[in-house]
Structures are given as structure tokens and as C-alpha cells.
């Protein structure tokens, strides 16, 4: 959920992340973006801590290199972002979030884009992987400062 909410990743981008996509030294991750593009995204310290916790305590034992795996056999990565969307939808329903046009994983992306619109130049472009905004600039967040 952190990657959806704080980085605005698409469900498919989360589903296709591999352990090898994370560069722990630089604090970045390589995301397979829409349209066969790749985007280098920052991995905020609290996001890295959440991933480390998942790898140590939550991820099923498997030789699969996908970061997030199915909990039921076979313990492999998700076939598509549909599973991520359903997981997000279930969590939102449990939290009592209902009645919005965007359901599932996309509500996080939409909320982040709405928050960034008009705040800093380049944020909206980076969220949508458009324009010339530098992928190595720290990702601004209203609650966290990565400078």
C-alpha cells in the first residue's frame, strides 16, 4: 500500500517489481512503467523499511524474484495488477472508504496526483512519467521530507 499511496505507482508497476529492481545503495528502484517504458523512482527510507520488513517477515519463501508474491500456492508473483487492485479495494472497504469514482489501487494514485497539482513543478509529470522532470530528484511529499 505504501508504494501505491506515497509514490503513486500503478497496480501493474507494483505487481511487476522484482527484488533486483531495488538499488539499496542509491535508494532507488526501477519501475516498469506504462507503455514498456522504465522509470527510476526514489525509494524513501520508510518505504525501504517497509519492504525490508515484508522481505523478512511477510514474504513467503520462494525462489521467485518478484518482490510481492501470492500467499497461496504456487508462491509466485502476481500475473497482473488486478490482484493488487483487489487487495487495495478490500483494504479500502475494511477501512470504510466507499463511494468514490476510483476504486482499488487507482484511488491512491488519483489522490496523490490531486495533492500534487499546483504544488511543485514537475511532480505531476513525474507521477505520470511524462515530461522532462529529472527522475533522480527527491520525491516531494507533504508528510515526509527526503532532502
GROMACS .gro file of C-alpha atoms in nm:
model
  147
    1UNK     CA    1   0.000   0.000   0.000
    2UNK     CA    2   0.288   0.235   0.073
    3UNK     CA    3   0.413   0.220  -0.287
    4UNK     CA    4   0.064   0.298  -0.413
    5UNK     CA    5  -0.007   0.580  -0.169
    6UNK     CA    6   0.326   0.761  -0.141
    7UNK     CA    7   0.486   0.702  -0.480
    8UNK     CA    8   0.174   0.682  -0.693
    9UNK     CA    9   0.275   0.356  -0.858
   10UNK     CA   10   0.021   0.182  -1.078
   11UNK     CA   11  -0.106  -0.162  -0.974
   12UNK     CA   12   0.081  -0.324  -1.266
   13UNK     CA   13   0.401  -0.145  -1.165
   14UNK     CA   14   0.376  -0.286  -0.812
   15UNK     CA   15   0.291  -0.633  -0.942
   16UNK     CA   16   0.595  -0.647  -1.173
   17UNK     CA   17   0.855  -0.515  -0.926
   18UNK     CA   18   1.137  -0.758  -0.864
   19UNK     CA   19   1.386  -0.778  -0.581
   20UNK     CA   20   1.652  -0.691  -0.837
   21UNK     CA   21   1.472  -0.365  -0.927
   22UNK     CA   22   1.572  -0.210  -0.594
   23UNK     CA   23   1.911  -0.044  -0.565
   24UNK     CA   24   1.956  -0.025  -0.188
   25UNK     CA   25   2.273   0.186  -0.206
   26UNK     CA   26   2.121   0.465  -0.415
   27UNK     CA   27   1.777   0.436  -0.256
   28UNK     CA   28   1.607   0.397  -0.592
   29UNK     CA   29   1.402   0.139  -0.774
   30UNK     CA   30   1.347   0.067  -1.140
   31UNK     CA   31   0.978   0.057  -1.230
   32UNK     CA   32   0.835  -0.095  -1.545
   33UNK     CA   33   0.606   0.190  -1.639
   34UNK     CA   34   0.318   0.204  -1.881
   35UNK     CA   35   0.397   0.155  -2.248
   36UNK     CA   36   0.708  -0.061  -2.196
   37UNK     CA   37   0.895   0.234  -2.050
   38UNK     CA   38   1.111   0.214  -1.743
   39UNK     CA   39   1.133   0.481  -1.477
   40UNK     CA   40   1.386   0.524  -1.198
   41UNK     CA   41   1.196   0.615  -0.880
   42UNK     CA   42   1.324   0.706  -0.534
   43UNK     CA   43   1.271   0.458  -0.254
   44UNK     CA   44   1.202   0.671   0.055
   45UNK     CA   45   1.363   0.542   0.378
   46UNK     CA   46   1.028   0.445   0.532
   47UNK     CA   47   0.933   0.266   0.210
   48UNK     CA   48   1.262   0.078   0.217
   49UNK     CA   49   1.200  -0.014   0.580
   50UNK     CA   50   0.853  -0.146   0.490
   51UNK     CA   51   0.997  -0.357   0.206
   52UNK     CA   52   1.272  -0.494   0.433
   53UNK     CA   53   1.010  -0.585   0.693
   54UNK     CA   54   0.800  -0.760   0.428
   55UNK     CA   55   1.101  -0.949   0.294
   56UNK     CA   56   1.196  -1.063   0.644
   57UNK     CA   57   0.857  -1.138   0.794
   58UNK     CA   58   0.577  -1.132   0.538
   59UNK     CA   59   0.704  -1.268   0.208
   60UNK     CA   60   0.653  -1.641   0.155
   61UNK     CA   61   0.964  -1.849   0.092
   62UNK     CA   62   1.012  -1.876  -0.282
   63UNK     CA   63   1.281  -1.869  -0.549
   64UNK     CA   64   1.067  -1.624  -0.748
   65UNK     CA   65   1.241  -1.286  -0.793
   66UNK     CA   66   0.916  -1.086  -0.793
   67UNK     CA   67   0.901  -0.863  -0.487
   68UNK     CA   68   0.538  -0.933  -0.398
   69UNK     CA   69   0.411  -1.290  -0.407
   70UNK     CA   70   0.083  -1.472  -0.377
   71UNK     CA   71   0.024  -1.611  -0.029
   72UNK     CA   72  -0.143  -1.925  -0.165
   73UNK     CA   73   0.038  -2.190  -0.368
   74UNK     CA   74   0.202  -2.155  -0.606
   75UNK     CA   75   0.410  -1.887  -0.430
   76UNK     CA   76   0.482  -1.679  -0.741
   77UNK     CA   77   0.440  -1.318  -0.845
   78UNK     CA   78   0.102  -1.183  -0.947
   79UNK     CA   79   0.005  -1.233  -1.312
   80UNK     CA   80  -0.110  -0.871  -1.339
   81UNK     CA   81  -0.204  -0.564  -1.141
   82UNK     CA   82  -0.560  -0.694  -1.098
   83UNK     CA   83  -0.461  -0.872  -0.777
   84UNK     CA   84  -0.302  -0.555  -0.639
   85UNK     CA   85  -0.622  -0.365  -0.725
   86UNK     CA   86  -0.835  -0.624  -0.543
   87UNK     CA   87  -0.607  -0.620  -0.237
   88UNK     CA   88  -0.632  -0.239  -0.226
   89UNK     CA   89  -1.009  -0.247  -0.278
   90UNK     CA   90  -1.053  -0.494   0.009
   91UNK     CA   91  -0.834  -0.282   0.239
   92UNK     CA   92  -1.029   0.035   0.149
   93UNK     CA   93  -1.361  -0.138   0.214
   94UNK     CA   94  -1.235  -0.263   0.550
   95UNK     CA   95  -1.136   0.095   0.633
   96UNK     CA   96  -1.483   0.219   0.539
   97UNK     CA   97  -1.374   0.408   0.225
   98UNK     CA   98  -1.662   0.385  -0.022
   99UNK     CA   99  -1.846   0.588  -0.283
  100UNK     CA  100  -1.553   0.719  -0.488
  101UNK     CA  101  -1.522   0.706  -0.867
  102UNK     CA  102  -1.177   0.549  -0.843
  103UNK     CA  103  -1.177   0.214  -0.666
  104UNK     CA  104  -0.895  -0.016  -0.569
  105UNK     CA  105  -0.533   0.079  -0.628
  106UNK     CA  106  -0.607   0.375  -0.856
  107UNK     CA  107  -0.766   0.581  -0.578
  108UNK     CA  108  -0.421   0.619  -0.420
  109UNK     CA  109  -0.266   0.741  -0.746
  110UNK     CA  110  -0.555   0.979  -0.810
  111UNK     CA  111  -0.535   1.119  -0.456
  112UNK     CA  112  -0.161   1.176  -0.485
  113UNK     CA  113  -0.198   1.349  -0.822
  114UNK     CA  114  -0.470   1.573  -0.677
  115UNK     CA  115  -0.244   1.658  -0.384
  116UNK     CA  116   0.048   1.745  -0.613
  117UNK     CA  117  -0.145   1.951  -0.868
  118UNK     CA  118  -0.025   2.306  -0.833
  119UNK     CA  119   0.229   2.238  -0.559
  120UNK     CA  120   0.569   2.187  -0.721
  121UNK     CA  121   0.674   2.199  -1.082
  122UNK     CA  122   0.741   1.854  -1.222
  123UNK     CA  123   0.560   1.649  -0.955
  124UNK     CA  124   0.256   1.579  -1.168
  125UNK     CA  125   0.477   1.500  -1.468
  126UNK     CA  126   0.684   1.255  -1.264
  127UNK     CA  127   0.374   1.087  -1.127
  128UNK     CA  128   0.254   1.028  -1.482
  129UNK     CA  129   0.607   0.956  -1.612
  130UNK     CA  130   0.580   1.248  -1.856
  131UNK     CA  131   0.789   1.545  -1.943
  132UNK     CA  132   1.149   1.612  -1.860
  133UNK     CA  133   1.138   1.613  -1.482
  134UNK     CA  134   1.455   1.451  -1.353
  135UNK     CA  135   1.393   1.100  -1.216
  136UNK     CA  136   1.674   1.147  -0.962
  137UNK     CA  137   1.522   1.448  -0.786
  138UNK     CA  138   1.383   1.364  -0.443
  139UNK     CA  139   1.014   1.283  -0.447
  140UNK     CA  140   0.830   1.557  -0.257
  141UNK     CA  141   0.578   1.453   0.000
  142UNK     CA  142   0.351   1.662   0.218
  143UNK     CA  143   0.426   1.441   0.519
  144UNK     CA  144   0.787   1.340   0.461
  145UNK     CA  145   1.096   1.538   0.367
  146UNK     CA  146   1.359   1.346   0.171
  147UNK     CA  147   1.612   1.630   0.128
   0.00000   0.00000   0.00000
